[in-house]
C-alpha positions as semicolon CSV with decimal commas, in nm:
position;residue;x (nm);y (nm);z (nm)
1;M;-8,045;-2,049;12,823
2;G;-7,870;-2,121;12,499
3;K;-7,964;-2,382;12,241
4;R;-8,199;-2,644;12,379
5;I;-8,156;-3,009;12,290
6;K;-8,483;-3,175;12,206
7;P;-8,537;-3,467;12,447
8;K;-8,594;-3,794;12,260
9;I;-8,641;-4,036;12,545
10;I;-8,816;-3,998;12,878
11;I;-8,562;-4,155;13,112
12;G;-8,237;-4,120;12,916
13;S;-7,915;-4,204;13,095
14;W;-8,062;-4,408;13,382
15;V;-8,218;-4,648;13,128
16;F;-7,864;-4,717;13,012
17;L;-7,765;-4,773;13,376
18;G;-8,051;-5,021;13,412
19;V;-7,948;-5,206;13,094
20;I;-7,592;-5,240;13,224
21;G;-7,736;-5,373;13,550
22;I;-7,942;-5,635;13,368
23;L;-7,635;-5,736;13,166
24;F;-7,436;-5,784;13,486
25;I;-7,715;-5,995;13,638
26;T;-7,726;-6,209;13,322
27;L;-7,350;-6,265;13,336
28;G;-7,370;-6,344;13,703
29;L;-7,659;-6,589;13,680
30;S;-7,549;-6,771;13,365
31;S;-7,458;-7,125;13,480
32;F;-7,447;-6,979;13,834
33;M;-7,633;-7,272;13,996
34;Y;-7,417;-7,520;13,810
35;N;-7,096;-7,365;13,931
36;L;-7,236;-7,329;14,282
37;V;-7,310;-7,700;14,299
38;M;-7,017;-7,841;14,099
39;T;-6,736;-7,604;14,194
40;N;-6,675;-7,291;14,393
41;S;-6,390;-7,165;14,175
42;H;-6,596;-6,901;13,992
43;T;-6,869;-6,841;14,249
44;N;-6,723;-6,525;14,398
45;F;-6,666;-6,376;14,053
46;K;-7,019;-6,450;13,934
47;M;-7,171;-6,339;14,266
48;F;-6,994;-6,006;14,224
49;F;-7,155;-5,960;13,880
50;T;-7,498;-6,058;14,013
51;I;-7,493;-5,829;14,317
52;T;-7,348;-5,537;14,118
53;G;-7,616;-5,583;13,851
54;I;-7,897;-5,587;14,108
55;L;-7,761;-5,270;14,271
56;L;-7,739;-5,090;13,933
57;V;-8,097;-5,182;13,846
58;L;-8,221;-5,064;14,186
59;I;-8,033;-4,735;14,151
60;S;-8,172;-4,691;13,799
61;V;-8,529;-4,748;13,917
62;K;-8,485;-4,519;14,217
63;I;-8,345;-4,233;14,007
64;S;-8,613;-4,266;13,742
65;I;-8,895;-4,266;13,998
66;R;-8,743;-3,968;14,183
67;S;-8,709;-3,771;13,857
68;I;-9,069;-3,839;13,759
69;I;-9,193;-3,740;14,107
70;N;-8,983;-3,421;14,106
71;A;-9,098;-3,324;13,759
72;V;-9,465;-3,377;13,845
73;K;-9,432;-3,211;14,187
74;N;-9,249;-2,907;14,050
75;N;-9,490;-2,849;13,763
76;K;-9,817;-2,938;13,937
77;P;-10,000;-3,026;13,613
78;N;-10,377;-3,053;13,605
79;G;-10,543;-3,353;13,450
80;N;-10,371;-3,637;13,266
81;I;-10,008;-3,608;13,163
82;G;-9,916;-3,711;12,811
83;K;-9,590;-3,893;12,740
84;E;-9,444;-3,597;12,551
85;E;-9,540;-3,351;12,827
86;L;-9,393;-3,574;13,097
87;N;-9,081;-3,613;12,885
88;K;-9,037;-3,235;12,868
89;M;-9,102;-3,194;13,240
90;I;-8,840;-3,452;13,334
91;Y;-8,593;-3,309;13,085
92;K;-8,637;-2,959;13,227
93;D;-8,594;-3,089;13,582
94;R;-8,270;-3,264;13,486
95;M;-8,133;-2,963;13,299
96;L;-8,209;-2,726;13,587
97;S;-8,035;-2,963;13,830
98;K;-7,718;-2,919;13,621
99;G;-7,743;-2,539;13,632
100;P;-7,493;-2,309;13,807
101;K;-7,484;-2,280;14,185
102;I;-7,622;-1,934;14,257
103;V;-7,633;-1,764;14,596
104;A;-7,868;-1,464;14,602
105;I;-7,834;-1,228;14,900
106;G;-8,078;-0,958;15,006
107;G;-8,442;-0,930;15,103
108;G;-8,770;-0,761;15,033
109;T;-8,949;-0,739;14,701
110;G;-8,631;-0,699;14,493
111;L;-8,479;-1,035;14,584
112;S;-8,804;-1,229;14,552
113;I;-8,859;-1,090;14,201
114;L;-8,509;-1,195;14,094
115;L;-8,559;-1,545;14,235
116;R;-8,863;-1,599;14,010
117;G;-8,636;-1,550;13,712
118;L;-8,338;-1,749;13,843
119;K;-8,542;-2,066;13,897
120;E;-8,601;-2,081;13,519
121;Y;-8,225;-2,128;13,470
122;T;-8,115;-2,346;13,761
123;S;-8,248;-2,535;14,060
124;N;-7,921;-2,487;14,249
125;I;-8,028;-2,166;14,422
126;T;-7,961;-2,059;14,779
127;A;-8,133;-1,739;14,891
128;I;-7,981;-1,577;15,200
129;V;-8,243;-1,339;15,338
130;T;-8,228;-1,056;15,590
131;V;-8,413;-1,095;15,920
132;A;-8,371;-0,739;16,047
133;D;-8,731;-0,638;15,965
134;D;-8,922;-0,495;16,261
135;G;-9,222;-0,327;16,095
136;G;-9,566;-0,429;15,973
137;G;-9,709;-0,775;16,036
138;S;-9,363;-0,930;16,068
139;G;-9,274;-0,683;16,340
140;I;-9,590;-0,768;16,536
141;L;-9,519;-1,143;16,518
142;R;-9,159;-1,077;16,616
143;E;-9,268;-0,884;16,925
144;D;-9,563;-1,104;17,027
145;L;-9,412;-1,448;16,965
146;G;-9,041;-1,373;17,006
147;M;-8,969;-1,522;16,663
148;L;-8,761;-1,389;16,376
149;P;-8,956;-1,177;16,123
150;P;-9,098;-1,405;15,850
151;G;-9,201;-1,146;15,586
152;D;-8,898;-1,139;15,355
153;I;-8,844;-1,512;15,404
154;R;-9,206;-1,578;15,303
155;S;-9,173;-1,371;14,985
156;C;-8,860;-1,560;14,879
157;I;-9,012;-1,900;14,956
158;L;-9,316;-1,819;14,742
159;A;-9,090;-1,690;14,463
160;L;-8,913;-2,027;14,449
161;A;-9,220;-2,240;14,521
162;N;-9,382;-2,467;14,266
163;T;-9,739;-2,449;14,385
164;E;-10,088;-2,389;14,260
165;P;-10,190;-2,023;14,195
166;T;-10,472;-2,061;14,448
167;M;-10,231;-2,173;14,718
168;E;-10,005;-1,875;14,646
169;K;-10,303;-1,638;14,670
170;I;-10,391;-1,787;15,008
171;L;-10,037;-1,752;15,141
172;Q;-10,018;-1,393;15,014
173;Y;-10,359;-1,301;15,157
174;R;-10,361;-1,011;15,403
175;F;-10,650;-0,987;15,649
176;K;-10,854;-0,668;15,620
177;E;-11,068;-0,682;15,934
178;G;-11,065;-0,791;16,297
179;S;-10,771;-0,857;16,528
180;L;-10,575;-1,006;16,238
181;K;-10,609;-0,691;16,027
182;G;-10,287;-0,627;15,839
183;Q;-10,149;-0,974;15,902
184;N;-10,037;-1,193;15,612
185;F;-10,158;-1,554;15,613
186;G;-9,819;-1,680;15,491
187;N;-9,651;-1,513;15,789
188;L;-9,899;-1,683;16,022
189;F;-9,831;-2,016;15,852
190;I;-9,456;-1,981;15,916
191;A;-9,531;-1,870;16,274
192;A;-9,736;-2,188;16,324
193;M;-9,454;-2,401;16,179
194;N;-9,213;-2,225;16,415
195;E;-9,433;-2,321;16,711
196;I;-9,471;-2,680;16,590
197;Y;-9,100;-2,744;16,528
198;G;-8,962;-2,513;16,797
199;S;-8,703;-2,377;16,557
200;F;-8,720;-2,100;16,298
201;E;-8,463;-2,281;16,083
202;L;-8,668;-2,602;16,082
203;A;-8,988;-2,405;16,024
204;I;-8,839;-2,256;15,706
205;K;-8,716;-2,594;15,583
206;E;-9,049;-2,765;15,642
207;T;-9,242;-2,478;15,482
208;S;-9,009;-2,505;15,182
209;N;-9,077;-2,880;15,160
210;V;-9,454;-2,830;15,177
211;L;-9,439;-2,576;14,891
212;A;-9,191;-2,774;14,677
213;V;-8,935;-2,494;14,676
214;T;-8,663;-2,490;14,410
215;G;-8,333;-2,458;14,598
216;K;-8,302;-2,328;14,954
217;V;-8,416;-2,021;15,146
218;L;-8,204;-1,941;15,453
219;P;-8,221;-1,660;15,709
220;M;-7,899;-1,454;15,727
221;T;-7,871;-1,548;16,097
222;L;-8,080;-1,707;16,370
223;D;-7,987;-1,431;16,614
224;D;-8,247;-1,170;16,709
225;V;-8,085;-0,859;16,559
226;T;-8,168;-0,489;16,562
227;L;-8,046;-0,263;16,284
228;Y;-7,897;0,081;16,360
229;A;-7,808;0,364;16,122
230;V;-7,552;0,635;16,191
231;L;-7,646;0,948;15,997
232;E;-7,395;1,199;15,862
233;N;-7,522;1,454;16,115
234;G;-7,425;1,218;16,398
235;D;-7,777;1,097;16,486
236;I;-7,829;0,725;16,549
237;V;-8,155;0,562;16,440
238;A;-8,261;0,226;16,586
239;G;-8,485;-0,019;16,402
240;E;-8,510;-0,116;16,037
241;S;-8,853;0,041;15,988
242;N;-8,746;0,368;16,154
243;I;-8,434;0,427;15,946
244;P;-8,595;0,571;15,629
245;L;-8,852;0,767;15,831
246;K;-8,610;0,931;16,076
247;N;-8,349;0,985;15,806
248;K;-8,603;1,166;15,589
249;E;-8,705;1,387;15,882
250;A;-8,343;1,474;15,959
251;S;-8,259;1,537;15,590
252;S;-7,924;1,370;15,650
253;K;-7,772;1,086;15,453
254;I;-7,678;0,753;15,607
255;D;-7,310;0,723;15,690
256;R;-7,309;0,358;15,794
257;I;-7,523;0,090;15,956
258;Y;-7,450;-0,171;16,221
259;M;-7,635;-0,441;16,414
260;K;-7,681;-0,542;16,774
261;P;-7,584;-0,780;16,910
262;E;-7,244;-0,717;16,753
263;I;-7,161;-1,088;16,755
264;T;-7,395;-1,276;16,522
265;Y;-7,345;-1,602;16,338
266;P;-7,440;-1,709;15,986
267;L;-7,595;-2,049;15,924
268;A;-7,347;-2,325;15,838
269;E;-7,553;-2,400;15,525
270;A;-7,522;-2,038;15,413
271;V;-7,144;-2,041;15,459
272;E;-7,115;-2,369;15,268
273;A;-7,331;-2,234;14,984
274;V;-7,112;-1,921;14,956
275;K;-6,796;-2,130;14,944
276;E;-6,933;-2,360;14,673
277;A;-7,113;-2,096;14,463
278;D;-7,045;-2,025;14,097
279;I;-7,220;-1,687;14,120
280;I;-7,300;-1,471;14,424
281;V;-7,560;-1,200;14,362
282;L;-7,624;-0,906;14,595
283;G;-7,959;-0,734;14,546
284;P;-8,171;-0,597;14,410
285;G;-8,336;-0,454;14,720
286;S;-8,320;-0,174;14,974
287;L;-7,950;-0,092;15,006
288;Y;-7,921;-0,030;15,380
289;T;-8,210;-0,238;15,512
290;S;-8,214;-0,545;15,285
291;V;-7,875;-0,596;15,119
292;I;-7,604;-0,461;15,352
293;P;-7,740;-0,621;15,676
294;N;-7,638;-0,961;15,536
295;L;-7,277;-0,839;15,515
296;L;-7,278;-0,743;15,883
297;V;-7,316;-1,100;16,011
298;N;-6,981;-1,214;16,151
299;D;-6,732;-1,318;15,881
300;M;-6,995;-1,334;15,606
301;S;-6,828;-1,052;15,412
302;D;-6,494;-1,238;15,435
303;Y;-6,653;-1,564;15,318
304;I;-6,792;-1,384;15,013
305;C;-6,461;-1,214;14,935
306;E;-6,268;-1,540;14,967
307;S;-6,513;-1,738;14,754
308;N;-6,404;-1,827;14,400
309;A;-6,751;-1,731;14,277
310;T;-6,818;-1,440;14,045
311;K;-6,966;-1,160;14,259
312;V;-7,242;-0,947;14,110
313;Y;-7,441;-0,652;14,244
314;I;-7,776;-0,536;14,106
315;P;-7,872;-0,190;14,240
316;N;-8,234;-0,080;14,255
317;V;-8,383;0,088;13,949
318;M;-8,522;0,374;14,163
319;T;-8,384;0,560;14,464
320;Q;-8,552;0,494;14,796
321;P;-8,677;0,798;14,992
322;G;-8,505;0,834;15,329
323;E;-8,247;0,573;15,237
324;T;-8,077;0,640;14,903
325;D;-8,197;0,990;14,808
326;D;-8,005;1,124;14,505
327;Y;-7,779;0,817;14,500
328;T;-7,611;0,730;14,170
329;V;-7,497;0,379;14,083
330;F;-7,152;0,440;14,228
331;D;-7,299;0,565;14,556
332;H;-7,469;0,228;14,593
333;V;-7,146;0,041;14,517
334;E;-6,946;0,260;14,755
335;A;-7,185;0,180;15,041
336;I;-7,159;-0,194;14,967
337;L;-6,778;-0,186;14,969
338;K;-6,769;0,029;15,283
339;H;-6,959;-0,236;15,477
340;G;-6,785;-0,529;15,307
341;C;-6,437;-0,537;15,157
342;K;-6,270;-0,360;14,865
343;D;-6,268;-0,670;14,640
344;L;-6,626;-0,769;14,710
345;L;-6,764;-0,712;14,357
346;D;-6,663;-0,825;14,008
347;Y;-6,966;-0,704;13,812
348;I;-7,251;-0,461;13,846
349;I;-7,569;-0,501;13,638
350;V;-7,727;-0,163;13,563
351;N;-8,052;-0,062;13,400
352;V;-8,019;0,194;13,119
353;E;-8,374;0,169;12,987
354;K;-8,566;0,496;12,985
355;I;-8,870;0,485;13,211
356;P;-9,196;0,632;13,074
357;E;-9,268;0,977;13,217
358;E;-9,625;0,889;13,311
359;T;-9,491;0,606;13,526
360;L;-9,228;0,828;13,688
361;E;-9,486;1,085;13,800
362;K;-9,613;0,860;14,080
363;Y;-9,259;0,805;14,207
364;K;-9,168;1,174;14,191
365;E;-9,448;1,250;14,436
366;D;-9,272;1,027;14,689
367;G;-8,931;1,178;14,615
368;S;-8,802;0,877;14,424
369;K;-8,617;0,898;14,092
370;P;-8,417;0,669;13,861
371;V;-8,075;0,550;13,976
372;I;-7,837;0,698;13,717
373;L;-7,505;0,563;13,593
374;T;-7,291;0,870;13,519
375;E;-6,970;0,887;13,317
376;E;-6,787;0,966;13,640
377;D;-6,941;0,653;13,795
378;E;-6,806;0,439;13,513
379;K;-6,455;0,582;13,555
380;K;-6,460;0,515;13,930
381;L;-6,591;0,161;13,881
382;K;-6,321;0,091;13,623
383;K;-6,053;0,197;13,873
384;L;-6,199;-0,056;14,117
385;N;-6,187;-0,328;13,846
386;I;-6,565;-0,364;13,861
387;K;-6,710;-0,442;13,518
388;V;-7,037;-0,273;13,425
389;I;-7,309;-0,460;13,235
390;K;-7,570;-0,222;13,095
391;D;-7,905;-0,338;12,962
392;N;-8,276;-0,260;12,943
393;L;-8,391;-0,424;13,265
394;I;-8,721;-0,273;13,371
395;E;-9,070;-0,414;13,375
396;V;-9,369;-0,196;13,458
397;K;-9,675;-0,367;13,608
398;K;-9,973;-0,170;13,739
399;D;-9,758;0,144;13,739
400;Y;-9,493;-0,022;13,959
401;I;-9,136;-0,031;13,829
402;R;-8,956;-0,361;13,882
403;H;-8,656;-0,542;13,742
404;D;-8,722;-0,772;13,449
405;S;-8,635;-1,090;13,640
406;L;-8,588;-1,311;13,334
407;K;-8,359;-1,058;13,162
408;A;-8,147;-1,009;13,475
409;S;-8,136;-1,385;13,534
410;E;-8,025;-1,447;13,176
411;I;-7,731;-1,209;13,226
412;I;-7,636;-1,387;13,549
413;F;-7,664;-1,727;13,379
414;N;-7,442;-1,613;13,091
415;L;-7,180;-1,492;13,340
416;S;-7,173;-1,840;13,490
417;K;-7,117;-1,991;13,143
418;E;-6,827;-1,753;13,082
419;K;-6,674;-1,858;13,413
420;Q;-6,688;-2,225;13,312
421;R;-6,500;-2,164;12,987
């Protein structure tokens, strides 16, 4: 995040505001009673100083208390807090609040991993998350309760949450027996909030408040949508969970995807965030079932294209069987532009780190392989005026290949600094 300035005082600038307030009160009250009794010529002037001073002190106290509460809430420390530790917590909270406005668009594991890195650089994050999921526990809740699928939303909320490890384990817990077998407790929690507040949007906001989320998590739309894929052989596959399965059976690539109903609306908050963003990030995540569905919501693609933000795409590190088989980097970009607009992207962040062979073996069994950036890809991207950022971006945990969220987030943060110059 660049060179850090060592914080020297706990409450910095608002102390100065409080001092100014006290000075104003002093000026206002000096000989105030005398002038009030003897003459009214200066009363209005002195009353102005007094009232202004009181207001400044109140604002100073309010800001300082809010900052301390936010710092403690967001860090959830155990035991007593030392002055130096509290100082650092408040300083970090203030620095993050001044970070770039980042809108991250996608869904699934890829987006949630990125969000964990982004919150170390800024608290001005808006995650716009797909709600086209119709499989697994989310699909069951969607069918039984008539609510939007909570799975991807839950993952992103937890990624941005500042909560105890035990609480996160509880919300990530998946039941192994009984009628709830396969259900995730976090999904059930959101379902309960949805019942309580009678609105999926409110349920997400209140869940975010309970878990002290950094930034905002928003569904791509509040409409109940179904995803369809048109394959190159002419077949049409209905349902997000069916697309990779049926596509793999047909051995035919995806030509395009669309949603029903055809008229869907983005949230006003999502549109506002896109318009005000410094950086808009697409991905990482499943190309056709997590990233592109967000572009299909009415006018969302146009809002992104018209935004003054820097637009960045992060393709997956590995191909996804039944969805992006044999896709190179450019194939991913081409699909994005096909469903969006030709000027949708400014940058693409690509992994060039070699993946250990022993790790790749597991993926090869499933038909997955690394997404390659070829020389031809680079030439095509250059013609489209899309700049390529290449770096070592992988992290392997328990034989699973993921993006290094901190490394990717650092690149995104540096792009925002370049924009501000």
